Amino acid sequence: MSLAVDAPTRRRLTLTRGAKAALVVLFVGVVCRVFGSQLEWLVIWPDALVLPVTEWVGTIVGWFLGVLKPIARFLSFLLGFPMQWASFVLGQTPWPLTIGVVVALGWYLGGLRMALLGGLGLGFVLLSGYWAEGMNTLALVAVSVPLALLSGLAIGILAYEKPRVKAAVNVVLDVMQTVPTFAYLTPLLVLFGFGPVVGLIASAIYAAPPMARNVLLGLERVEAEVREAAVMSGATRRQQLFLVELPSATTQIMVGVNQCLMAALSMVIIAAVIGGFDDIGWEVLLTMRKAQFGQSFMAGLVVVIFAIIIDRMSAKLAEPRVHHASGVTRGILVAAAAAAIAVWFTGWKSADFRAFDGIAEAIDTGVGTFTANNGAVLDGFKNGAMFYGLLPLRIGLSDAVLPFTWGFKWTATLTWLWYGAAAVLASLLISRGRVTTGVMLVIFAGMLEVGIAQLAWPFVLIGAGALGYVAGGAKLARFAVLLLASILVTGLWDRALLSLYLSGASVFACALIGGALGLWAGVSKTAWAVLRPICDLLQTIPLFVFLIPVLMFFQIGEFSAFLAICMYAIVPMIRYTRHGLINTPDDLIEAARASGAGKWQEMFEVRAPYAAPTILLGLNQTILYAFAMLVIAALIGTTGLGQSIYLALGQADVGLGLTAGAAMAILALVADRLVQGFAEERRQALGL
């Protein structure tokens, strides 16, 4: 279809699929904006059409859970024994022996450096005074991880052996990883009751998908020659699987073990909300609620140290084994046993070591003094970000621009000027052949004027469908529209838009800042040397701990939640951007340099277009990370679906918890599929 005349002296403007989709969305947006005040149903979904899905889910699932409750309570009783044994063993083992075993394991896996990491890390835990709580946390991990590993291994093998169920397994794994953690804590609380067993089971459920995915990926990557050799040797199918294919996939499976361990530790901390167990997670939560930020910070550091030690040592399992002197390992164990005997005779207990109490008090005093002296600056920064950034995104310029904040009032004249300026800029872009960009500019101007949390439901549905159509065709468009429509009819639409606003703002900030940092790391090895350990640290910190520093300086509120989400979700954007930029084929780089391209031309005209699929995958991970953190941030005052899930957990409201959790998962799943669709489109365009 052409917008221009056929005269040879005129440039022809051809409407691409993206331009057509953008025009449809623009038309729907104009209709909703113009007629929304007269036709309220065009903006707000009628209450008469809201289905009582929450009540239905609560009734059905409640009945089902009631049937399963006796079995679940019996299972809880059985699981209590290994957890008590693990807690007893770790709690009663003399601390020198525990530290010695970890140091010896570190030496065996990674030599002196890894041994020092284990020794210094557990030494800090001992001196912090949280040794007993730390051992209780490790006891939960020690029981939940084997359950997750066995479950993940079985699921991965099933998906590999039965191609017909592979798609269903992938969908289940997607749901397990996108449903917020608090959402399935609610039915587990009803089934298993209040206590640490809930945390154990929740950790096993949360940690199983990474193991299953890596088992499946590892088996699929086994070379055909290896399989053929097993067949030629006369091995049965079971022998092929367990004696040939699984050993060949060991490296990838060990990556799954690493991810499983980290997921279990993260979930154990989260489950402290309903666990009531005397572990580190409960200590962090308790001190946060009391605003004892010094103690909370120290307890959070213990969690971080556990995460770093577990991450580094388990990651070594996926690397080629470097043999270290076994005599040193035995010597460390003998020395640890001797130290344990000496400590037993002297009566030194782990509770006697509280070397950092003064530091915790100093942190509280320092934070109090800093906030008192710089409160105006901190409040100005927070209020500026809220009034001039987050609030306009949430409720729109027409409602956010007020004399109290901006110094003037938004009027109808300003609305006309705003849209007029957007139309002029769009016309300039269209005249240069950039039709899609011009139309999208007007659409974004309208969204900013109205506010994400106040967008009309037809606009959101058609917009998501248009993105799906451009990214993956009619099938993806139907997928996006139907899933979002399912939220609309549950009555959770307003809360979903609030979640979409905050996660969207966080993802935008992560894409902007993380993309810039990734670009910097891509052009400078020094920059990557600085950023890499920071990214490693941020990726090993459990979600819960991100709340501590923002609460110290900005207290409870939406801005604190925004910062916590950004801190957690920015790492994939940095890593994937850098990875995509530095892995551009050498022949493309040589061709660009031969044509006289400068360093920045090479970066933006050669490396960036080739890296686009990888960068989009980083954006995809950032989106999923943002939704995962959004629910945790409900602890510090967010609104939307995260708050509903957290309230449902406190009230043991299974219907609300599952429905709101499903709505959050739908938002994450739709965003995931859309970004994957665009990444696949770019890969095909590049011939990859």
XYZ file of C-alpha atoms in Angstrom:
688
model
C 0.000 0.000 0.000
C 1.395 3.420 -0.938
C 0.772 6.817 0.623
C 2.369 8.772 -2.188
C 1.529 9.436 -5.820
C 3.242 7.415 -8.487
C 5.172 10.353 -9.923
C 8.792 9.341 -10.416
C 10.046 12.532 -8.778
C 8.279 11.711 -5.487
C 9.544 9.278 -2.891
C 7.139 6.423 -2.234
C 6.197 5.726 1.366
C 5.284 2.094 1.935
C 3.400 1.156 5.055
C 5.192 -1.687 6.780
C 3.429 -4.136 9.069
C 4.696 -2.125 12.033
C 3.328 1.126 10.612
C -0.096 -0.400 9.989
C -0.232 -1.804 13.523
C 0.841 1.556 14.988
C -1.888 3.392 13.036
C -4.529 0.988 14.369
C -3.345 1.561 17.935
C -3.298 5.320 17.389
C -6.873 5.249 16.074
C -8.080 3.254 19.112
C -6.255 5.634 21.426
C -7.814 8.697 19.820
C -11.293 7.184 20.053
C -10.814 6.341 23.744
C -9.385 9.783 24.524
C -12.085 11.721 22.683
C -15.158 9.703 23.658
C -13.997 8.292 27.003
C -15.655 11.064 29.036
C -19.045 10.380 27.399
C -18.745 6.593 27.211
C -17.312 5.515 30.574
C -17.315 1.830 29.602
C -14.798 2.707 26.879
C -12.225 3.555 29.555
C -13.297 1.574 32.614
C -14.455 -2.036 32.283
C -18.055 -2.246 33.564
C -18.472 -3.802 37.001
C -21.419 -5.802 35.699
C -19.063 -7.699 33.398
C -16.535 -8.548 36.118
C -16.578 -12.251 36.915
C -16.105 -13.403 40.539
C -12.997 -15.354 39.555
C -11.312 -14.731 42.893
C -14.227 -16.308 44.755
C -14.427 -19.195 42.283
C -10.718 -19.906 42.621
C -10.908 -19.601 46.394
C -13.825 -22.043 46.576
C -12.447 -24.624 44.149
C -8.851 -24.500 45.357
C -10.000 -24.314 48.976
C -12.020 -27.500 48.536
C -9.120 -29.185 46.762
C -6.665 -28.096 49.437
C -9.057 -29.330 52.097
C -8.969 -32.782 50.501
C -5.193 -32.740 50.317
C -4.604 -31.183 53.716
C -4.388 -34.466 55.708
C -1.860 -35.845 53.209
C 0.054 -32.560 53.238
C 0.156 -32.416 57.026
C 1.439 -35.984 57.136
C 4.102 -35.081 54.549
C 4.945 -32.038 56.640
C 5.342 -34.300 59.651
C 7.712 -36.560 57.698
C 9.760 -33.693 56.289
C 10.108 -32.286 59.760
C 12.448 -35.162 60.683
C 15.197 -34.586 58.094
C 14.977 -30.859 58.733
C 15.354 -31.362 62.463
C 18.258 -33.729 61.876
C 19.956 -31.294 59.504
C 19.399 -28.451 61.956
C 20.712 -30.573 64.825
C 23.813 -31.711 62.921
C 24.728 -28.252 61.668
C 23.811 -26.562 64.941
C 25.627 -29.024 67.221
C 28.713 -29.540 65.082
C 31.545 -27.496 66.631
C 32.051 -24.348 64.628
C 35.783 -24.997 63.942
C 34.879 -28.322 62.312
C 32.187 -26.726 60.121
C 34.557 -23.972 59.007
C 37.295 -26.540 58.416
C 35.062 -28.705 56.238
C 34.113 -25.683 54.107
C 37.750 -24.583 53.816
C 38.801 -28.111 52.843
C 36.019 -28.273 50.239
C 37.111 -24.889 48.923
C 40.689 -26.113 48.571
C 39.554 -29.290 46.839
C 37.407 -27.377 44.346
C 39.383 -24.207 43.722
C 42.663 -24.122 45.588
C 43.905 -21.438 47.946
C 41.630 -18.677 46.724
C 38.460 -20.700 47.215
C 39.660 -21.980 50.590
C 40.229 -18.413 51.781
C 36.778 -17.424 50.566
C 35.176 -20.185 52.640
C 37.287 -19.536 55.716
C 36.966 -15.760 55.765
C 33.267 -15.906 54.878
C 32.296 -18.310 57.643
C 34.647 -16.471 59.981
C 32.580 -13.348 59.413
C 29.371 -15.307 60.071
C 30.825 -16.535 63.372
C 31.955 -13.091 64.506
C 28.635 -11.533 63.505
C 26.834 -13.502 66.195
C 24.474 -15.114 63.691
C 26.091 -18.535 63.570
C 23.092 -20.435 64.994
C 20.633 -18.624 62.707
C 22.956 -19.206 59.752
C 23.129 -22.941 60.427
C 19.324 -23.106 60.595
C 19.188 -21.429 57.182
C 21.700 -23.902 55.766
C 19.658 -26.753 57.262
C 16.631 -25.646 55.245
C 18.779 -25.408 52.113
C 20.364 -28.795 52.810
C 16.954 -30.499 52.836
C 15.203 -28.514 50.098
C 18.007 -28.712 47.520
C 18.051 -32.533 47.206
C 14.273 -32.467 46.711
C 14.638 -29.795 44.027
C 17.543 -31.596 42.337
C 15.723 -34.917 42.145
C 12.488 -33.273 40.965
C 14.314 -31.190 38.364
C 16.296 -34.188 37.139
C 13.129 -36.256 36.742
C 11.266 -33.453 34.942
C 14.202 -32.802 32.597
C 14.559 -36.485 31.701
C 10.793 -36.805 31.158
C 10.737 -33.833 28.782
C 13.727 -35.232 26.897
C 12.415 -38.782 26.635
C 8.833 -37.825 25.779
C 8.843 -35.139 23.048
C 5.040 -34.979 23.201
C 5.135 -33.654 26.767
C 8.108 -31.335 26.221
C 5.932 -28.351 25.243
C 3.661 -28.905 28.251
C 6.664 -29.210 30.566
C 8.118 -25.958 29.218
C 4.811 -24.188 29.838
C 4.687 -25.532 33.408
C 8.283 -24.429 34.014
C 7.485 -20.985 32.605
C 4.515 -20.687 34.943
C 6.538 -21.886 37.934
C 9.183 -19.260 37.249
C 6.827 -16.384 36.446
C 4.227 -16.848 39.193
C 5.391 -14.635 42.082
C 6.869 -16.485 45.003
C 4.406 -15.056 47.527
C 1.502 -16.305 45.391
C 2.161 -19.988 45.903
C 3.193 -19.473 49.512
C -0.495 -18.877 50.242
C -1.815 -22.358 49.269
C 1.275 -23.929 50.826
C 0.478 -22.105 54.052
C -3.055 -23.527 53.992
C -1.789 -27.027 53.209
C 1.213 -27.326 55.505
C 0.486 -24.762 58.180
C 2.692 -22.076 59.640
C 6.312 -23.125 60.114
C 9.655 -23.838 58.479
C 8.361 -26.791 56.423
C 6.490 -24.313 54.231
C 9.771 -22.610 53.426
C 11.378 -25.949 52.703
C 8.687 -27.029 50.226
C 8.446 -23.578 48.633
C 12.215 -23.603 48.121
C 12.078 -27.026 46.474
C 9.291 -25.887 44.109
C 11.068 -22.632 43.236
C 14.477 -24.256 42.730
C 13.381 -27.224 40.604
C 12.767 -25.405 37.247
C 16.392 -24.218 36.751
C 17.584 -27.778 37.303
C 14.975 -29.203 34.905
C 15.845 -26.700 32.171
C 19.563 -27.374 32.388
C 19.083 -31.152 32.413
C 16.942 -30.879 29.273
C 19.393 -28.488 27.623
C 22.371 -30.678 28.480
C 20.753 -33.842 27.113
C 19.721 -32.064 23.912
C 23.301 -30.899 23.382
C 24.849 -34.364 23.599
C 26.582 -34.918 20.285
C 24.968 -37.304 17.825
C 28.216 -39.285 17.505
C 28.097 -40.084 21.232
C 24.531 -41.377 20.968
C 25.365 -43.415 17.877
C 28.363 -44.982 19.632
C 26.109 -46.049 22.520
C 23.600 -47.583 20.108
C 26.324 -49.395 18.171
C 27.652 -50.897 21.402
C 24.286 -52.592 21.979
C 23.268 -50.558 25.028
C 19.623 -50.514 26.037
C 17.781 -47.191 26.139
C 18.175 -46.973 29.916
C 21.905 -47.694 29.648
C 22.263 -45.083 26.909
C 20.598 -42.487 29.095
C 22.279 -43.158 32.437
C 25.691 -44.428 31.307
C 26.314 -42.238 28.258
C 24.041 -39.246 27.769
C 23.723 -37.997 31.355
C 27.497 -38.233 31.968
C 28.069 -36.365 28.687
C 25.716 -33.610 29.866
C 27.388 -33.297 33.269
C 28.805 -29.822 32.700
C 25.426 -28.326 31.818
C 23.724 -30.243 34.629
C 26.224 -28.789 37.104
C 25.172 -25.334 35.937
C 21.653 -26.377 36.911
C 22.901 -27.478 40.329
C 24.460 -24.043 40.823
C 21.254 -22.238 39.855
C 19.194 -24.618 41.963
C 21.287 -23.887 45.052
C 21.027 -20.129 44.567
C 17.276 -20.265 43.970
C 16.753 -22.390 47.080
C 18.754 -19.998 49.258
C 16.852 -17.009 47.877
C 13.491 -18.669 48.482
C 14.389 -19.751 52.018
C 14.904 -16.105 52.900
C 11.585 -15.096 51.323
C 9.705 -17.914 53.024
C 10.789 -16.507 56.393
C 7.733 -14.245 56.066
C 5.537 -17.197 57.062
C 8.152 -19.599 58.389
C 8.671 -18.151 61.836
C 11.900 -20.163 62.010
C 14.916 -18.862 63.913
C 16.977 -18.398 60.770
C 18.660 -15.535 58.934
C 15.593 -14.728 56.847
C 13.478 -14.261 59.937
C 16.215 -12.131 61.530
C 16.375 -9.870 58.472
C 12.591 -9.483 58.395
C 12.318 -8.873 62.136
C 15.054 -6.227 62.273
C 13.662 -4.502 59.174
C 10.246 -4.258 60.802
C 11.847 -2.761 63.915
C 13.851 -0.297 61.776
C 17.068 -1.707 63.283
C 18.961 -1.172 60.080
C 22.376 -1.915 61.559
C 21.353 -5.397 62.675
C 19.372 -5.888 59.473
C 22.409 -4.937 57.423
C 24.667 -7.353 59.319
C 22.142 -10.195 58.966
C 21.808 -9.337 55.294
C 25.582 -9.567 54.889
C 25.468 -13.077 56.328
C 22.952 -14.031 53.640
C 25.141 -12.456 50.959
C 28.212 -14.344 52.215
C 26.339 -17.641 52.141
C 25.162 -16.838 48.625
C 28.678 -15.977 47.410
C 30.266 -19.089 48.934
C 27.546 -21.408 47.598
C 27.612 -19.737 44.176
C 31.386 -19.841 43.737
C 31.867 -23.388 44.998
C 28.929 -24.875 43.103
C 29.994 -23.015 39.941
C 33.338 -24.827 40.139
C 31.461 -28.098 39.677
C 30.580 -26.993 36.140
C 34.204 -26.252 35.228
C 36.963 -28.694 34.249
C 38.356 -30.147 37.454
C 41.812 -28.920 38.457
C 43.447 -31.347 40.874
C 44.805 -29.868 44.089
C 46.969 -31.615 46.644
C 44.725 -34.061 48.515
C 47.163 -34.063 51.418
C 46.355 -30.409 52.078
C 42.641 -31.269 52.172
C 43.271 -33.996 54.743
C 45.526 -31.673 56.723
C 42.829 -29.002 56.890
C 40.289 -31.538 58.132
C 42.674 -32.874 60.789
C 43.469 -29.354 61.979
C 39.758 -28.512 62.100
C 39.018 -31.630 64.145
C 41.806 -30.772 66.588
C 40.493 -27.209 66.904
C 36.987 -28.548 67.514
C 38.260 -30.753 70.344
C 40.123 -27.817 71.870
C 37.055 -25.606 71.667
C 34.949 -28.362 73.248
C 37.335 -28.505 76.234
C 37.489 -24.728 76.624
C 33.717 -24.349 76.319
C 33.781 -21.648 73.641
C 30.430 -21.490 71.932
C 29.447 -19.696 68.777
C 27.130 -17.467 70.838
C 30.176 -16.062 72.630
C 31.300 -14.319 69.434
C 29.541 -11.029 68.767
C 32.385 -8.879 67.536
C 30.247 -6.732 65.260
C 27.543 -5.535 67.650
C 29.354 -2.228 67.904
C 29.443 -1.981 64.128
C 25.681 -2.551 63.916
C 25.105 0.218 66.454
C 27.534 2.457 64.570
C 25.630 1.815 61.339
C 22.349 2.777 63.008
C 23.946 5.912 64.452
C 25.665 6.758 61.181
C 22.526 6.292 59.108
C 20.514 8.337 61.595
C 23.089 11.131 61.567
C 23.422 11.071 57.785
C 19.683 11.184 57.178
C 19.278 13.947 59.771
C 22.034 16.067 58.212
C 21.104 15.329 54.618
C 17.388 14.743 54.954
C 16.544 17.716 52.777
C 18.798 16.463 49.984
C 17.431 12.902 50.184
C 13.835 14.126 50.283
C 14.521 16.463 47.380
C 15.972 13.614 45.327
C 13.081 11.299 46.178
C 10.387 13.942 45.661
C 11.973 15.094 42.406
C 11.984 11.557 41.041
C 8.395 11.035 42.191
C 6.866 14.366 41.114
C 8.709 14.738 37.806
C 9.187 11.111 36.815
C 7.175 8.347 38.442
C 3.968 10.261 39.201
C 3.484 11.577 35.620
C 4.046 8.052 34.325
C 1.479 6.751 36.757
C -1.389 9.264 36.490
C -0.341 11.345 33.480
C 0.785 14.910 32.959
C -2.781 16.223 33.046
C -3.164 15.070 36.671
C 0.446 15.216 37.908
C 1.318 18.766 36.836
C 0.146 20.920 39.749
C 1.202 24.294 41.219
C 2.360 22.494 44.363
C 4.902 20.404 42.464
C 5.534 21.880 39.018
C 4.709 25.498 39.765
C 1.843 25.695 37.269
C -1.403 23.929 36.429
C -1.976 21.733 33.402
C -4.752 23.201 31.265
C -6.672 22.242 28.147
C -4.488 24.655 26.179
C -1.376 22.780 27.274
C -3.015 19.527 26.180
C -3.558 20.916 22.683
C -0.002 22.281 22.578
C 1.374 18.934 23.766
C -0.397 16.936 21.083
C 0.333 19.615 18.468
C 4.067 19.440 19.137
C 3.937 15.642 18.968
C 2.054 15.834 15.651
C 4.617 18.250 14.169
C 7.536 16.026 15.138
C 5.683 12.967 13.844
C 5.046 14.712 10.514
C 8.744 15.481 10.138
C 9.609 11.836 10.779
C 6.946 10.583 8.370
C 8.157 12.975 5.661
C 11.556 11.313 5.952
C 10.065 7.866 5.514
C 10.001 6.877 9.207
C 6.270 6.286 9.432
C 6.300 3.809 12.310
C 8.557 5.999 14.451
C 6.382 9.051 13.820
C 3.144 7.295 14.752
C 4.750 5.719 17.831
C 5.869 9.179 18.961
C 2.246 10.370 19.008
C 1.157 7.195 20.830
C 3.784 7.654 23.553
C 2.828 11.320 23.900
C -0.755 10.237 24.534
C 0.291 7.604 27.060
C 2.356 10.156 28.985
C -0.491 12.677 28.990
C -3.015 10.121 30.263
C -0.776 7.981 32.519
C -0.086 4.249 32.376
C -2.320 3.444 35.356
C -5.244 5.235 33.674
C -4.985 3.823 30.165
C -8.242 2.692 28.573
C -8.608 -1.073 28.426
C -9.265 -1.232 24.631
C -6.074 0.718 24.018
C -4.008 -1.687 26.143
C -5.499 -4.810 24.578
C -5.172 -3.550 20.996
C -1.685 -2.227 21.733
C -0.531 -5.582 23.086
C -2.140 -7.341 20.130
C -0.402 -4.980 17.698
C 2.976 -5.621 19.305
C 2.332 -9.350 19.151
C 1.313 -9.120 15.491
C 4.498 -7.257 14.568
C 6.731 -9.504 16.676
C 5.294 -12.913 15.843
C 2.181 -12.706 13.705
C -1.480 -13.376 14.413
C -0.835 -16.270 16.809
C 1.245 -14.166 19.202
C -1.260 -11.317 18.892
C -4.126 -13.603 19.970
C -1.991 -14.969 22.804
C -1.317 -11.490 24.196
C -4.888 -10.208 23.841
C -6.588 -13.270 25.340
C -4.275 -13.443 28.345
C -4.629 -9.750 29.133
C -8.396 -9.984 28.652
C -8.450 -12.712 31.314
C -7.097 -10.143 33.809
C -9.721 -7.637 32.693
C -12.669 -9.864 33.577
C -11.302 -10.722 37.041
C -11.589 -7.154 38.344
C -7.819 -6.888 38.879
C -7.239 -4.625 35.880
C -6.533 -1.425 37.842
C -4.019 -3.210 40.061
C -2.426 -4.815 37.006
C -1.910 -1.392 35.414
C -0.290 -0.138 38.631
C 2.108 -3.089 38.526
C 2.705 -2.487 34.832
C 3.511 1.160 35.529
C 6.099 0.512 38.244
C 7.743 -2.442 36.524
C 7.709 -0.534 33.224
C 9.360 2.510 34.781
C 11.993 0.285 36.386
C 12.681 -1.596 33.152
C 13.000 1.688 31.250
C 15.526 2.981 33.784
C 17.442 -0.328 33.689
C 17.452 -0.348 29.880
C 18.739 3.225 29.758
C 21.375 3.000 32.486
C 22.222 -0.692 32.030
C 22.497 -0.274 28.270
C 24.863 2.680 28.717
C 26.986 0.746 31.230
C 27.021 -2.288 28.942
C 28.149 -0.071 26.071
C 30.885 1.373 28.274
C 31.993 -2.118 29.302
C 31.967 -3.153 25.634
C 34.429 -0.444 24.598
C 36.595 -0.401 27.719
C 38.215 -3.399 29.397
C 38.926 -1.234 32.436
C 35.235 -0.440 32.761
C 34.338 -4.125 32.619
C 36.999 -4.893 35.237
C 35.154 -2.466 37.537
C 31.606 -3.481 36.607
C 32.076 -7.246 36.556
C 32.549 -7.800 40.321
C 29.636 -5.450 41.005
C 27.406 -7.449 38.642
C 28.598 -10.714 40.192
C 27.741 -9.408 43.656
C 24.309 -8.113 42.646
C 23.441 -11.448 41.026
C 24.292 -13.423 44.152
C 22.377 -11.232 46.616
C 18.964 -12.721 47.499
C 16.024 -10.486 46.601
C 15.092 -9.754 50.194
C 18.436 -8.079 50.930
C 17.959 -5.393 48.261
C 15.299 -3.813 50.465
C 17.730 -3.023 53.280
C 19.875 -0.222 51.760
C 16.924 1.608 50.192
C 15.006 1.523 53.478
C 18.021 2.957 55.285
C 17.952 6.184 53.307
C 14.493 6.537 51.744
C 12.154 4.687 54.137
C 8.985 2.925 53.000
C 7.425 4.057 49.742
C 7.100 3.637 46.021
C 10.437 5.269 45.266
C 12.271 2.816 47.533
C 10.564 -0.054 45.707
C 11.603 1.476 42.376
C 15.251 1.634 43.460
C 15.210 -1.942 44.793
C 13.761 -3.240 41.517
C 16.357 -1.340 39.482
C 19.243 -2.648 41.605
C 18.116 -6.221 41.074
C 17.055 -6.030 37.421
C 19.866 -3.960 35.900
C 22.513 -6.697 35.764
C 21.129 -8.700 32.777
C 20.954 -5.510 30.723
C 24.609 -4.737 31.417
C 25.841 -8.267 30.768
C 23.834 -8.972 27.614
C 24.596 -5.571 26.078
C 28.311 -6.043 26.575
C 28.192 -9.666 25.408
C 26.358 -8.750 22.226
C 28.694 -5.873 21.387
C 31.971 -7.743 21.877
C 30.872 -10.854 19.961
C 30.323 -9.223 16.585
C 32.004 -11.341 13.849
C 35.517 -10.214 12.944
C 34.745 -10.065 9.222
C 32.060 -7.432 9.807
C 34.453 -5.372 11.930
C 37.216 -5.617 9.327
C 34.815 -4.584 6.546
C 33.688 -1.549 8.541
C 37.254 -0.484 9.296
C 38.276 -0.987 5.690
C 35.473 1.375 4.639
C 36.886 4.043 6.955
C 34.376 3.764 9.804
C 35.424 5.398 13.069
C 35.224 3.782 16.504
C 31.737 5.082 17.302
C 30.463 4.453 13.764
C 31.680 0.891 14.126
C 29.887 0.627 17.468
C 26.500 2.046 16.446
C 26.324 1.031 12.789
C 27.918 -2.426 12.915
C 28.178 -3.855 16.428
C 24.862 -2.545 17.821
C 22.636 -3.821 14.960
C 24.314 -7.239 15.084
C 24.010 -7.308 18.894
C 20.292 -6.357 18.835
C 18.962 -9.934 19.379
C 21.284 -10.442 22.349
C 20.400 -7.041 23.807
C 16.703 -7.871 23.453
C 17.256 -11.098 25.378
C 18.892 -8.995 28.094
C 15.820 -6.760 28.087
C 13.669 -9.871 28.392
C 15.571 -11.018 31.465
C 15.393 -7.528 32.933
C 11.601 -7.565 32.574
C 11.309 -10.937 34.314
C 13.652 -9.809 37.088
C 11.606 -6.636 37.567
C 8.350 -8.577 37.974
C 10.026 -10.993 40.401
C 11.290 -8.124 42.556
C 8.007 -6.209 42.304
C 6.256 -8.668 44.612
C 9.081 -8.583 47.160
C 8.922 -4.785 47.047
C 5.330 -5.029 48.290
C 6.909 -5.390 51.733
C 7.963 -1.742 51.599
C 4.821 -0.081 50.364
C 4.049 -0.670 46.682
C 0.542 -0.844 45.302
C -0.912 -3.061 42.617
C -0.852 -6.828 42.279
C 2.193 -7.237 44.515
C 0.362 -5.645 47.416
C -2.685 -7.848 46.779
C -0.514 -10.975 46.817
C 1.178 -9.937 50.052
C -2.128 -9.096 51.719
C -3.572 -12.430 50.571
C -0.609 -14.176 52.175
C -1.231 -12.445 55.490
C -4.936 -13.314 55.352
C -4.425 -16.844 53.968
C -6.771 -15.841 51.126
C -6.020 -18.529 48.551
C -8.400 -17.126 45.927
C -6.937 -13.616 45.927
C -3.358 -14.888 46.214
C -3.616 -17.250 43.261
C -5.664 -14.895 41.082
C -3.390 -11.923 41.678
C -0.348 -14.172 41.263
C -1.721 -15.497 37.983
C -2.336 -11.916 36.803
C 1.259 -10.993 37.618
C 2.488 -14.101 35.821
C 0.371 -13.195 32.783
C 1.961 -9.732 32.592
C 5.431 -11.261 32.823
C 4.606 -14.025 30.341
C 3.148 -11.643 27.741
C 6.140 -9.321 28.051
C 8.487 -12.307 27.781
C 6.849 -13.639 24.617
C 6.707 -10.215 22.962
C 10.384 -9.481 23.550
C 11.348 -12.998 22.442
C 9.319 -12.433 19.287
C 11.180 -9.225 18.461
C 14.520 -10.909 19.220
C 13.669 -13.786 16.885
C 12.615 -11.321 14.183
C 15.963 -9.550 14.462
C 17.849 -12.870 14.337
C 16.038 -13.806 11.141
C 16.727 -10.396 9.642
C 20.431 -10.873 10.365
C 20.387 -14.420 8.999
C 21.324 -15.970 12.344
